[in-house]
Coordinates of C-alpha atoms and ligand atoms in Angstrom, one line a residue:
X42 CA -12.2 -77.4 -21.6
X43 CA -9.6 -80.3 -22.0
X44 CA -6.0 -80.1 -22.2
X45 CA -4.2 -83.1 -23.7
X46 CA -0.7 -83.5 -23.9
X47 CA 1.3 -84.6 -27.0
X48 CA 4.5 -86.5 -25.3
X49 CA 8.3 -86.9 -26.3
X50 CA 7.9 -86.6 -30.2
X51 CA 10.1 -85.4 -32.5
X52 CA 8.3 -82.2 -33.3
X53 CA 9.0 -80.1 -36.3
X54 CA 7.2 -76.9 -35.7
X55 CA 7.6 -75.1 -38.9
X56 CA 10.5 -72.9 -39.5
X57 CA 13.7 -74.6 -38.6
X58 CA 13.2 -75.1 -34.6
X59 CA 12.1 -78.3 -33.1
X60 CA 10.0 -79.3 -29.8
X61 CA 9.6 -82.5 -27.8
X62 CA 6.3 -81.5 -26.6
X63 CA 3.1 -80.0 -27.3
X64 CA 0.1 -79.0 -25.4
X65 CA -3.3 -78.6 -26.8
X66 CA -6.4 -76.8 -24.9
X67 CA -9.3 -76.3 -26.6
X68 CA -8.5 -76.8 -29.7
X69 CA -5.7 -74.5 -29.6
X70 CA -1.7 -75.1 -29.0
X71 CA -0.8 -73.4 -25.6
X72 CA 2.2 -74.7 -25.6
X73 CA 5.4 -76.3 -27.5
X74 CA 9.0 -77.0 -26.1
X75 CA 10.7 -79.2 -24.1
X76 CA 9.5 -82.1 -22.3
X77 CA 10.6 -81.1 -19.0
X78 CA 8.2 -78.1 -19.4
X79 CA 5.6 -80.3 -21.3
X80 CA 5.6 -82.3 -18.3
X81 CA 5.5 -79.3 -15.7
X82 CA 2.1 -78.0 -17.8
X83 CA -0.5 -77.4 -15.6
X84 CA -3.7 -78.8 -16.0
X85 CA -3.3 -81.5 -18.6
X86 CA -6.3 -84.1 -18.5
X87 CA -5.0 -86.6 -20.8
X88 CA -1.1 -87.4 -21.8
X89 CA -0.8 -89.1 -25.5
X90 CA 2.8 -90.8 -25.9
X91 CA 4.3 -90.3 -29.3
X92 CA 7.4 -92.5 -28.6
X93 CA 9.6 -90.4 -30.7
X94 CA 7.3 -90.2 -33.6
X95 CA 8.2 -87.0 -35.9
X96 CA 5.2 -84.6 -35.6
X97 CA 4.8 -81.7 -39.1
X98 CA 2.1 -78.8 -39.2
X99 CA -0.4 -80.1 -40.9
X100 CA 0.0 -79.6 -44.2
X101 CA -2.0 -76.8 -46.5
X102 CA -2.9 -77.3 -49.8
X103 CA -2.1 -73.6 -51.1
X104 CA -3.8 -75.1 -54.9
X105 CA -6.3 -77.5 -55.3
X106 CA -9.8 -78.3 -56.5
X107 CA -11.9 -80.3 -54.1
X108 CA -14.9 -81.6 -56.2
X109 CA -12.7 -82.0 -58.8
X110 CA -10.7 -84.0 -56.6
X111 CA -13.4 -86.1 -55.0
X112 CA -15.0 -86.4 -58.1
X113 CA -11.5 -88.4 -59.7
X114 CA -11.1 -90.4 -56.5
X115 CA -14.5 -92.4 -57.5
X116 CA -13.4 -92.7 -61.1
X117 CA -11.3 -96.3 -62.0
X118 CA -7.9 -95.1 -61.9
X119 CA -6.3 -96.8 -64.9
X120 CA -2.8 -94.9 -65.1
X121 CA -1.1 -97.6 -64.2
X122 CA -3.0 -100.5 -66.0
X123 CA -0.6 -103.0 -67.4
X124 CA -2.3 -104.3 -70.3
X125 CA -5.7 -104.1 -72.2
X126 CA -7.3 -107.0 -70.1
X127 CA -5.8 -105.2 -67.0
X128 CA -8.1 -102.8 -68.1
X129 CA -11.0 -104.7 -68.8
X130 CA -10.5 -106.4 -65.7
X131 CA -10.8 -103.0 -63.4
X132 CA -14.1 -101.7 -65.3
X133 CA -15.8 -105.1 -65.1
X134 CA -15.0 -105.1 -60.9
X135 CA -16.0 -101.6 -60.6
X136 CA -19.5 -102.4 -62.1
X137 CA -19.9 -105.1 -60.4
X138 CA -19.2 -103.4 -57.5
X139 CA -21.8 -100.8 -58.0
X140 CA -24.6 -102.5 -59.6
X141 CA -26.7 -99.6 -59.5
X142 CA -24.5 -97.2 -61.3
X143 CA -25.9 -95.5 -64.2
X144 CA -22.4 -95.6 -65.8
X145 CA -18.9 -96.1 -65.1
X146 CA -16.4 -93.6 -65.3
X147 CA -12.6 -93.9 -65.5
X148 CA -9.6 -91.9 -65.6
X149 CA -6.3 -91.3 -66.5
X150 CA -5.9 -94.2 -69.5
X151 CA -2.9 -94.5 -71.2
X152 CA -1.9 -95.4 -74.8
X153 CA 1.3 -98.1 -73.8
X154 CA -0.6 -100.6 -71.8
X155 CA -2.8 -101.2 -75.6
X156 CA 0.8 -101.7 -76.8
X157 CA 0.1 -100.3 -80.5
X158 CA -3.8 -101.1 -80.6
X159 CA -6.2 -98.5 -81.5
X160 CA -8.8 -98.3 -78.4
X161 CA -11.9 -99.3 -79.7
X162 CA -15.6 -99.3 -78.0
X163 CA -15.7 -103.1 -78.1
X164 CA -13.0 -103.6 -76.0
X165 CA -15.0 -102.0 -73.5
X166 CA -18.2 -103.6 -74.2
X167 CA -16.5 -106.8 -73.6
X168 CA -16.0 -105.1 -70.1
X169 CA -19.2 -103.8 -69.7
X170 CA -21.6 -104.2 -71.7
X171 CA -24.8 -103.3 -70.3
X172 CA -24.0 -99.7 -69.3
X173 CA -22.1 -96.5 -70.5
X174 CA -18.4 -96.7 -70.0
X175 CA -16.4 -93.1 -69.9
X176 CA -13.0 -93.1 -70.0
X177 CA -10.7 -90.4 -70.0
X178 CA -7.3 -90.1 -71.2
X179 CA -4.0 -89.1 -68.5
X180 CA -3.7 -86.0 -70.2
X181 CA -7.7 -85.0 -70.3
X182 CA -7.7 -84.3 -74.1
X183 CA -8.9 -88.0 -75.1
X184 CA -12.4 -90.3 -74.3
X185 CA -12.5 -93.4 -75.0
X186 CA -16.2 -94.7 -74.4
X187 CA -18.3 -98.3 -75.2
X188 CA -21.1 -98.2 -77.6
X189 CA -23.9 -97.7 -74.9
X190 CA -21.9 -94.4 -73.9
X191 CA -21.5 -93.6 -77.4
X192 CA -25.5 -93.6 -77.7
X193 CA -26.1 -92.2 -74.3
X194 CA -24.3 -88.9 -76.0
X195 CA -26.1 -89.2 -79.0
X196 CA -23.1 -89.8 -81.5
X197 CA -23.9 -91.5 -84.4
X198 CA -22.4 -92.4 -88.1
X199 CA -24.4 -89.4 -89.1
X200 CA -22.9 -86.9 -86.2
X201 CA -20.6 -84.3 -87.8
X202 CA -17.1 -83.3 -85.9
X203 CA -17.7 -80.1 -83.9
X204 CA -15.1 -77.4 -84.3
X205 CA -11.8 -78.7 -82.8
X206 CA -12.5 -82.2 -82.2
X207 CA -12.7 -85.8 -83.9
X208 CA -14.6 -88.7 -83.5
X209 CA -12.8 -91.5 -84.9
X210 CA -14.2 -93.4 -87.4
X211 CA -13.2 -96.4 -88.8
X212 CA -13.3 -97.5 -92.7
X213 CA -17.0 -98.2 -93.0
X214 CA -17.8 -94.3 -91.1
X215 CA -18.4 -95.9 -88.3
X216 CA -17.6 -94.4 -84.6
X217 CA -14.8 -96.4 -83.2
X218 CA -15.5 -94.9 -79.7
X219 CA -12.5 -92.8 -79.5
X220 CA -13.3 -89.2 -78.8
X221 CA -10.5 -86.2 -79.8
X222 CA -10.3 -82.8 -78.3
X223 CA -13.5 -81.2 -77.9
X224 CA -15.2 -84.1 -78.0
X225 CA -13.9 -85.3 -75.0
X226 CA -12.9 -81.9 -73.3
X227 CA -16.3 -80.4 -74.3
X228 CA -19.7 -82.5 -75.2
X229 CA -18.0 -85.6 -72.8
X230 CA -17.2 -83.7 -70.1
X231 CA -20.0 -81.7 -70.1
X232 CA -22.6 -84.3 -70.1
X233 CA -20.8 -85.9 -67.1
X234 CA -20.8 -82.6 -65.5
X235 CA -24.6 -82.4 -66.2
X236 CA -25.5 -85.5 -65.0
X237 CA -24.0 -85.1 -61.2
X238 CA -26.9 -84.3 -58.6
X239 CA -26.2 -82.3 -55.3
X240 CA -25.7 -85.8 -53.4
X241 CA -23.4 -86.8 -55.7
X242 CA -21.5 -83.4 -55.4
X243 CA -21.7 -83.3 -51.1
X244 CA -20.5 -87.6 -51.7
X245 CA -17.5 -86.1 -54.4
X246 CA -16.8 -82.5 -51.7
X247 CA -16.4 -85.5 -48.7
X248 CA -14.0 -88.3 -50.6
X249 CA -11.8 -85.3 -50.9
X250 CA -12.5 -84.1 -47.5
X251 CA -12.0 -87.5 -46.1
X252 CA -9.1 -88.2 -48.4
X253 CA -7.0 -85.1 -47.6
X254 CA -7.6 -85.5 -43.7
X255 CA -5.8 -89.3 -44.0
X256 CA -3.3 -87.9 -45.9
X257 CA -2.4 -85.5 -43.7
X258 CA -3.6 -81.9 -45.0
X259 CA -5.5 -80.1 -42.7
X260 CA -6.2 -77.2 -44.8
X261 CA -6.5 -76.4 -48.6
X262 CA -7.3 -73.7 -50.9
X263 CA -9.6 -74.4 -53.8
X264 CA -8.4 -72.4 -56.9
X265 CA -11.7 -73.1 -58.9
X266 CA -14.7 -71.6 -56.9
X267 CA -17.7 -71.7 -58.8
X268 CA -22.0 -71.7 -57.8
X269 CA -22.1 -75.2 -57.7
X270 CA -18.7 -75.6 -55.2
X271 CA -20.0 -72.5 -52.8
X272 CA -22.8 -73.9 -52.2
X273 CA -21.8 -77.8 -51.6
X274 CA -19.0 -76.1 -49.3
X275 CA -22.0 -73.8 -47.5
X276 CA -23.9 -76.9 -47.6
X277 CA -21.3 -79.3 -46.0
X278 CA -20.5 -76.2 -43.2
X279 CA -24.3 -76.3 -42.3
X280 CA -24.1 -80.4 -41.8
X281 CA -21.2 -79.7 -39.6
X282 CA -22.6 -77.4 -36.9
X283 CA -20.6 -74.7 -38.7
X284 CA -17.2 -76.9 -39.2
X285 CA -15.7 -78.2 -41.9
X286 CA -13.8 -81.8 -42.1
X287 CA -10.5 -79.3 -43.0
X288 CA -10.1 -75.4 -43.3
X289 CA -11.1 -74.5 -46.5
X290 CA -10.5 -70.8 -48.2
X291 CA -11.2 -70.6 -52.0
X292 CA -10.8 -68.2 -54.7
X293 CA -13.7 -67.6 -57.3
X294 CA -12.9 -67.6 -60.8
X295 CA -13.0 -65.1 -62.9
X296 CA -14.5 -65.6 -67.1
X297 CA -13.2 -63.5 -69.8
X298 CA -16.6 -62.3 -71.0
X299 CA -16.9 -59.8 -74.5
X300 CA -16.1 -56.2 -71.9
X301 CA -14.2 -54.7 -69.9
X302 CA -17.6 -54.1 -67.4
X303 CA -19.3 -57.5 -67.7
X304 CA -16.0 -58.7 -66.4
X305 CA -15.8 -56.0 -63.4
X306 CA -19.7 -56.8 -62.8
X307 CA -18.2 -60.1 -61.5
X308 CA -16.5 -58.8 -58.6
X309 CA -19.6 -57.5 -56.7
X310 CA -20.6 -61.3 -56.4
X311 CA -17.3 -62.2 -54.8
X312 CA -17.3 -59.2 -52.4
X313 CA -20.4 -60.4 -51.0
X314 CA -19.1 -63.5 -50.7
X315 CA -16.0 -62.5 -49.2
X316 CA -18.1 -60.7 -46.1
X317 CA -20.3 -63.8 -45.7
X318 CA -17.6 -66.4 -45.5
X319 CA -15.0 -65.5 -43.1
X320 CA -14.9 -68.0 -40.8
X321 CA -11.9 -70.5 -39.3
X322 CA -13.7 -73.2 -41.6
X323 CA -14.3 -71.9 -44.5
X324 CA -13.4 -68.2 -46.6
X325 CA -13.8 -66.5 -49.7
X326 CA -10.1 -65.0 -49.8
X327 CA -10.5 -63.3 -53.3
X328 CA -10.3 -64.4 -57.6
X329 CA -9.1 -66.3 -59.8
X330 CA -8.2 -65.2 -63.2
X331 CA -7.0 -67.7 -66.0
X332 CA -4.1 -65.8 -67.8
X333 CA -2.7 -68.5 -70.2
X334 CA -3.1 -72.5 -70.9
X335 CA -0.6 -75.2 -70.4
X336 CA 2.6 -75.9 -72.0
X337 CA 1.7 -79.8 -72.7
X338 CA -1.4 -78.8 -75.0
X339 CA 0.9 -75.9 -75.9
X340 CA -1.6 -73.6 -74.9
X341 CA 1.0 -71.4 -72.6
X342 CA 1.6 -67.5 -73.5
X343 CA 5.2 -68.1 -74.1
X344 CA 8.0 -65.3 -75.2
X345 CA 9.3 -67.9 -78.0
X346 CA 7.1 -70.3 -79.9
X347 CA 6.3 -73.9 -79.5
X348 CA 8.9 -75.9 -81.0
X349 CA 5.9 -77.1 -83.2
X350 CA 5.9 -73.2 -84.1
X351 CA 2.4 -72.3 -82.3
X352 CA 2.4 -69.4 -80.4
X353 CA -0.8 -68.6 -78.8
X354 CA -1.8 -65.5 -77.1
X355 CA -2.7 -65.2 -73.5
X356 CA -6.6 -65.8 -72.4
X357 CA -6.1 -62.7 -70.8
X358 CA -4.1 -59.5 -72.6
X359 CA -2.9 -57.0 -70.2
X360 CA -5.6 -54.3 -71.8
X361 CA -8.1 -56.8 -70.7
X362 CA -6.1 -57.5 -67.5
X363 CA -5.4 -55.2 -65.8
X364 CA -9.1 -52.5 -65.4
X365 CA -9.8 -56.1 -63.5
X366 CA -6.3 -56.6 -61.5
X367 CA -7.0 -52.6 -60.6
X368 CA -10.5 -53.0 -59.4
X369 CA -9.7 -56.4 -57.5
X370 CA -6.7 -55.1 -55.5
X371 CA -8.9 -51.7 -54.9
X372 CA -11.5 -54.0 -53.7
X373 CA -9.0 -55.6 -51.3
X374 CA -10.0 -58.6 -53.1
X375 CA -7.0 -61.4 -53.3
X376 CA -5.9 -62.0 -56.8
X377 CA -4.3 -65.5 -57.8
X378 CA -3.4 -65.7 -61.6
X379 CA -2.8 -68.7 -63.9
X380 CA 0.2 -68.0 -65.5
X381 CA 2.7 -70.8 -66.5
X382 CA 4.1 -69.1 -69.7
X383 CA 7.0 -66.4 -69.2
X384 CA 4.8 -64.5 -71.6
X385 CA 1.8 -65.1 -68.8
X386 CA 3.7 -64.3 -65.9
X387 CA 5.4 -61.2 -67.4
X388 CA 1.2 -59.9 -68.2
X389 CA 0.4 -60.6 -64.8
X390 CA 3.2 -58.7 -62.7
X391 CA 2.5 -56.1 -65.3
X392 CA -0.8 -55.6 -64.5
X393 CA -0.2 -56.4 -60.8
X394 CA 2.4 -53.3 -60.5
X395 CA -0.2 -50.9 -62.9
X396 CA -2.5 -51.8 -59.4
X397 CA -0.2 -51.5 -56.9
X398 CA 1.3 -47.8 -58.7
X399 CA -3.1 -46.9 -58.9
X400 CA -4.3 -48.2 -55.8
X401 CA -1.1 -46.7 -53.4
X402 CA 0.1 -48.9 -50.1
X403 CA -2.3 -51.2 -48.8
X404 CA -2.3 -54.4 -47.4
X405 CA -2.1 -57.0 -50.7
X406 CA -1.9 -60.9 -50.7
X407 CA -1.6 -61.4 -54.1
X408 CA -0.2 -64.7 -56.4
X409 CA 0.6 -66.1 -58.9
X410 CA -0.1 -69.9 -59.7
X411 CA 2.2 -72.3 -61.4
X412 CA 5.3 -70.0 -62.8
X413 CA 6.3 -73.4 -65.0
X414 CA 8.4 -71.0 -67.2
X415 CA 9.4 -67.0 -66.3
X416 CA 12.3 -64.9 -66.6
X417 CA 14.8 -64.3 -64.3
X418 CA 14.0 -60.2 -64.9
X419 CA 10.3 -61.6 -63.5
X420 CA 11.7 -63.8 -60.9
X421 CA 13.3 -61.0 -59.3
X422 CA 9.6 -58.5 -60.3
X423 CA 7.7 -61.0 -58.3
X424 CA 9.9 -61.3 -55.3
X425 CA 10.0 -57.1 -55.4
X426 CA 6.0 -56.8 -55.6
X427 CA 5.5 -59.0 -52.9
X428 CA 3.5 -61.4 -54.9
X429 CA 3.3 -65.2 -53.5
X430 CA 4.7 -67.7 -56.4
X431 CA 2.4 -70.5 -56.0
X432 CA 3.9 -73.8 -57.2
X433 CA 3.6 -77.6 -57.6
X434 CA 6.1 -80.0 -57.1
X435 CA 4.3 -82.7 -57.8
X436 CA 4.0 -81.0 -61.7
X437 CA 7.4 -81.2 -62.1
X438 CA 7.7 -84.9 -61.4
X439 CA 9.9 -86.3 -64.0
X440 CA 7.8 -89.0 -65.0
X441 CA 5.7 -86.4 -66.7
X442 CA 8.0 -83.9 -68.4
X443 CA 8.1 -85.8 -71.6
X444 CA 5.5 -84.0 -73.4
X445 CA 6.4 -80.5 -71.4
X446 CA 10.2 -80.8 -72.7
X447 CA 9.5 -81.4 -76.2
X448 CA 6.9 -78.7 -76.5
X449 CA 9.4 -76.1 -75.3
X450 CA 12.5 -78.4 -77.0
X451 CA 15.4 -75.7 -76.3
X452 CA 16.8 -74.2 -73.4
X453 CA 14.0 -73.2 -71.7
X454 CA 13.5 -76.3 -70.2
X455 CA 17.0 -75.9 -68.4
X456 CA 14.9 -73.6 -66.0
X457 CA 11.2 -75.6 -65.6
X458 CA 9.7 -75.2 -62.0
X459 CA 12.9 -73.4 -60.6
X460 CA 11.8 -72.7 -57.2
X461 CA 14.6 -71.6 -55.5
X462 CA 14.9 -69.0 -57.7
X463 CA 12.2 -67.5 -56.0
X464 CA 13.2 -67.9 -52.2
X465 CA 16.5 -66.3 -53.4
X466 CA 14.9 -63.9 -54.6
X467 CA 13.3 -63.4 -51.3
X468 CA 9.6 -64.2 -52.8
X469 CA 7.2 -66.1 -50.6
X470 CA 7.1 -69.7 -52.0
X471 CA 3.7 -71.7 -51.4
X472 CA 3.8 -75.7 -52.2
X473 CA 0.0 -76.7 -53.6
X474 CA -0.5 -80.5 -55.5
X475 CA -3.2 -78.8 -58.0
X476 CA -5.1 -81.9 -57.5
X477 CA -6.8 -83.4 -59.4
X478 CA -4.7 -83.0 -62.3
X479 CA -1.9 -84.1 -59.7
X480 CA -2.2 -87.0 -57.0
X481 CA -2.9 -84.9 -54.0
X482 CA -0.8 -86.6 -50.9
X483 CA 1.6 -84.0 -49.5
X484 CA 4.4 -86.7 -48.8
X485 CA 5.2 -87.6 -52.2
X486 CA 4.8 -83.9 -52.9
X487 CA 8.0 -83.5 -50.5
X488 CA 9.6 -86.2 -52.0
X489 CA 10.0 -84.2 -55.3
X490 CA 10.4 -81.2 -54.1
X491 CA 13.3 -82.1 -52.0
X492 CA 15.0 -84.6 -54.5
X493 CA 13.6 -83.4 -57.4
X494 CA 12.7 -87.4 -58.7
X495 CA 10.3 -88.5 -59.3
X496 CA 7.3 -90.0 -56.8
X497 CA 5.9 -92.0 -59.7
X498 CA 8.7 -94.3 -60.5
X499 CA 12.1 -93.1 -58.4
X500 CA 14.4 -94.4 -60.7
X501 CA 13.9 -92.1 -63.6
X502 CA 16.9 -89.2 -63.3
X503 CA 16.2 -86.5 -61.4
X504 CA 14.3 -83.0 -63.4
X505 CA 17.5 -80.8 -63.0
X506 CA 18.3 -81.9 -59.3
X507 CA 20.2 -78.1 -58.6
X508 CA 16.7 -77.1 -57.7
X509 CA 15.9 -79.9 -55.2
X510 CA 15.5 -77.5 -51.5
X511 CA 16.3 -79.0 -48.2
X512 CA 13.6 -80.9 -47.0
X513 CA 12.4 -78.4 -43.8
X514 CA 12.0 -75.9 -46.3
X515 CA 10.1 -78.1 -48.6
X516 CA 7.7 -78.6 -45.2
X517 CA 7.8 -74.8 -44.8
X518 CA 6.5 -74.2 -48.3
X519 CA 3.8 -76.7 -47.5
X520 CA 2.9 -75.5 -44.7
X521 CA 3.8 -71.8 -43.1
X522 CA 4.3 -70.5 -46.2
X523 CA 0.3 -72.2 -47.8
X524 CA -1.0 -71.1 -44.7
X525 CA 0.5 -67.5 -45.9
X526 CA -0.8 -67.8 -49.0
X527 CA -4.1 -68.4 -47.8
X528 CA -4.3 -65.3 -45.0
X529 CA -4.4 -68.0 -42.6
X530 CA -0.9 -68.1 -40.3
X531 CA -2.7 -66.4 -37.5
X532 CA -5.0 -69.4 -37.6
X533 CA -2.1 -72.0 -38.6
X534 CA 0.9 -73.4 -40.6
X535 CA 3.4 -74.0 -38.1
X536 CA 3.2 -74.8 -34.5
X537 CA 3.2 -72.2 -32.4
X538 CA 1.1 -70.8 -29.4
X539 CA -1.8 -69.4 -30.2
X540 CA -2.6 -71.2 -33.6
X541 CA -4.7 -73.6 -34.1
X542 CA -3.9 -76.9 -33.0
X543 CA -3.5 -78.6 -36.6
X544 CA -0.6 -81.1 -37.6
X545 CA 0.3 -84.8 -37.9
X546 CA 2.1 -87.5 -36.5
X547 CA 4.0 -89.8 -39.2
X548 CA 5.2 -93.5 -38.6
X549 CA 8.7 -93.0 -40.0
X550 CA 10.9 -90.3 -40.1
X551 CA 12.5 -88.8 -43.5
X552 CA 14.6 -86.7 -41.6
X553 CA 16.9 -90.0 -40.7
X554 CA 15.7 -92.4 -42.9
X555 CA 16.2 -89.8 -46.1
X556 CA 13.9 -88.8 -48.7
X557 CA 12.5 -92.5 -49.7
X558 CA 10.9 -92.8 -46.3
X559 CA 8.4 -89.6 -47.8
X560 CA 7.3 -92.6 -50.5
X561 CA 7.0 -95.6 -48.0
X562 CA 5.4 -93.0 -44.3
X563 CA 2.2 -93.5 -43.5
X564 CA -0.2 -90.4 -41.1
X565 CA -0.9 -92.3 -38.2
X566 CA -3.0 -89.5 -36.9
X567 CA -4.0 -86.0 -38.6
X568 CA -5.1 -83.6 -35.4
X569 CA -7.5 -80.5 -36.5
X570 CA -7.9 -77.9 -34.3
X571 CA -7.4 -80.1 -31.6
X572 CA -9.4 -83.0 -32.6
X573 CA -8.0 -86.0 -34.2
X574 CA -9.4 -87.4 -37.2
X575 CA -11.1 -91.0 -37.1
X576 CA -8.8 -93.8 -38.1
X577 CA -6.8 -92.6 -40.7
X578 CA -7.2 -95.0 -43.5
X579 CA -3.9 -96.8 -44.9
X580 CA -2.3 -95.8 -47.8
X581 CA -3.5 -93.1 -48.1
X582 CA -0.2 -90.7 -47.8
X583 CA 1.4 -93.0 -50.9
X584 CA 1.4 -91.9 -54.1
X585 CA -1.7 -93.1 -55.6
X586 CA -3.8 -89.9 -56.8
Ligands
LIG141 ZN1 -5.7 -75.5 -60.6

């Protein structure tokens, strides 16, 4: 039993009220207002001073991926590598740093820094030469890998191209080192996958625990359960004496398999998941189901075509679709769907109404992840099914919408990512980062939503700035509105009485120094259900992914 006070902040409890005080007691808020009152609290063991400091809910990650996430943060992050021997320079102090690494792994190369060169293997055995370098490119569909790599996956001048990918050669048929499509995407990735152990896992499920927790999030949804994430999660919950570092729900994804009832016998496995994790720490809210691809491989369901032409179908058709939507929603399961093609979204909404007309009224949480393209007609479908759009600022960062905009190349891009289409609607609208394929602070995350610029380099023009939203409801979407998402505002989101005692005190205040200050604030403490995280580490609520 302790009560400890939280003194003369500048406290921004959710929706659009604000507090000077707040009083935690076990964990829990029992009370937030004024100071006067604050002061008046009975019982209060310890007073903390926050001199004015803005206090936010702590933010919820409504989409992310947590191994996926740890697993990036221990890769060499190269997106912002100046030149080739910038490059070099990063692989050779990350081996040296870890001498005992069986390889080095790095991330998120791009093509400018080589300034017209072709990678080659070399360049990264000058680098490292005694062990397999793995590098993989910003927009996951390249590898670029030294010769020891290159033998450590068995390629060789003899190795034929598998369907869908290249290995580069050069004149002589030799392997340059540079790895194309499913290459990369599938025999690269897949031995890297392969050779992670469980430490390494519970070490990749921590970075991200640890690095959320400094950056101020207090609770995220993974949106990629599989075996192997269940149990490191169920693992890491044991190790904490039944608490997690952060509140963790997840949703369980879903494979298209050859019939309709191998894809139903899925459920039963997340129903019995869904009844053995349903705790404050960590849940099993429902699935995920994969309905289309992304617009910058051009892998989205889209209405139109490509401006290359393509037009691919959904993963998903809404034959195949909906017998599963059906059976999920009359399972009370939660459903989130991928769909960032207006073709995707249109499949989804379809199959969610054949559910809700078959199933009759009952209480449904249901989403829909990314909506990077839709129609106004499915806009307005979404907002009258109750259906949570699920979105990502930091995806519509304009430092990345190069490759996006041409893919679509007409008018469609007029309306990318246009959030407050939704709220006008009157749809639900939950702020996630999608991390890793995003950097996963929720500051700079803000910072675009509520200018619509970008967090990478501020300078660029804004990504159509008539979408930017007022920067409380930017914090709403990240917070009340996740916490919605993820059947947790009982539990927290804002801060109110009752909830959980969750949120985080920054050391400048965007709300007076304007949106910049979101690029430049630091956490200087993350509270989590009433207990403050250990010193939270610098930097970490800047941009860097
Ligand atoms: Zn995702």
């Amino acid at each position: 039993m302790s009560s400890v006070h939280y003194r003369g902040g500048r406290i921004f409890t959710g929706s659009d009220s604000w507090a000077e005080s707040l009083v935690v007691r076990d964990g829990v808020i029992a009370y937030v207002g004024s100071l006067a009152e604050g002061d008046a609290f009975a019982g209060v063991d310890e007073v903390v001073e926050l001199d004015g400091a803005l206090v936010l809910p702590g933010f919820v990650d409504a989409h992310t991926h947590l191994i996926g996430l740890g697993t990036s943060l221990r890769q060499v992050d190269l997106r912002d590598a100046v030149d080739l021997a910038d490059i070099q320079r990063r692989l050779a102090s990350a081996a040296a740093a870890s001498p005992d690494a069986p390889r080095i792994v790095g991330r998120s190369w791009l093509y400018a820094p080589l300034r017209g060169e072709a990678p080659t293997r070399q360049m990264l055995d000058e680098a490292v030469p005694d062990r397999p370098v793995y590098l993989i490119s910003n927009d996951v569909h390249t590898g670029w890998v030294n010769t020891a790599a290159l033998r450590e996956l068995g390629i060789d001048d003899d190795t034929p191209d598998p369907i869908g990918g290249t290995i580069t050669r050069d004149a002589d048929g030799v392997a340059t080192g540079l790895l194309h499509e499913t290459v990369a995407l599938g025999q690269m990735r897949d031995f890297l996958e392969g050779v992670e152990t469980v430490e390494s896992i519970d070490a990749a499920l921590s970075a991200a625990f640890e690095h959320y927790r400094a950056a101020g999030v207090t609770a995220a949804i993974d949106m990629g359960l599989g075996a192997p994430d269940v149990a490191a999660l169920e693992r890491a919950l044991a190790a904490g004496g039944g608490r997690l570092p952060i509140r963790v729900a997840g949703h369980w994804v879903i494979d298209r398999t050859s019939s309709s009832s191998s894809d139903l016998a899925q459920l039963a496995h997340v129903i019995e998941l869904r009844e053995r994790l349903r705790g404050p720490w960590l849940k099993v809210n429902g699935i995920k189901i994969m309905v289309d691809g992304v617009i910058d491989s051009c892998t989205a369901a889209m209405k139109k075509p490509f401006s290359d032409g393509s037009h691919p179908g959904p993963i998903w058709s809404l034959e195949a679709l909906t017998p599963l939507v059906v059976a999920a929603d009359a399972a009370g399961l939660q459903i989130a769907m991928h769909a960032i093609g207006d073709e995707a979204s249109d499949i989804a909404l379809s199959a969610l109404e054949t559910a809700i007309e078959t199933n009759g009224a009952r209480p449904r949480r249901h989403r829909i992840e990314h909506l990077e393209t839709v129609t106004e007609e499915n806009v307005a479908r979404l907002a009258r099914l109750g259906v949570i759009a699920s979105m990502q600022p930091v995806h519509a960062d304009p430092a990345i919408q190069d490759t996006w905009r041409e893919n679509l190349g007409d008018e469609r891009i007029d309306r990318g990512f246009p959030w407050p289409e939704f709220t006008n609607a009157g749809a639900r609208l939950a702020f996630g980062t999608d991390a890793p394929t995003a950097p996963h602070p929720p500051l700079p995350n803000m910072f675009i939503a509520s200018t619509r610029k970008s967090a990478l380099d501020p300078t660029l023009p804004p990504n159509i700035p008539t979408y930017a939203l007022p920067l409380t409801e930017a914090i709403a979407h990240a917070t009340a509105d996740a916490a919605y998402s993820g059947q947790w505002e009982t539990l927290t989101g804002s801060l109110t009485e009752g909830l959980g005692a969750d949120f985080v005190v920054l050391d400048q205040d965007p709300f007076t120094l304007g949106p910049d200050a979101l690029l430049t604030a630091r956490v200087t403490r993350a509270v989590i259900a009433g207990e403050e995280a250990a010193a939270t580490r610098a930097n970490e609520s800047k941009g860097a992914s």
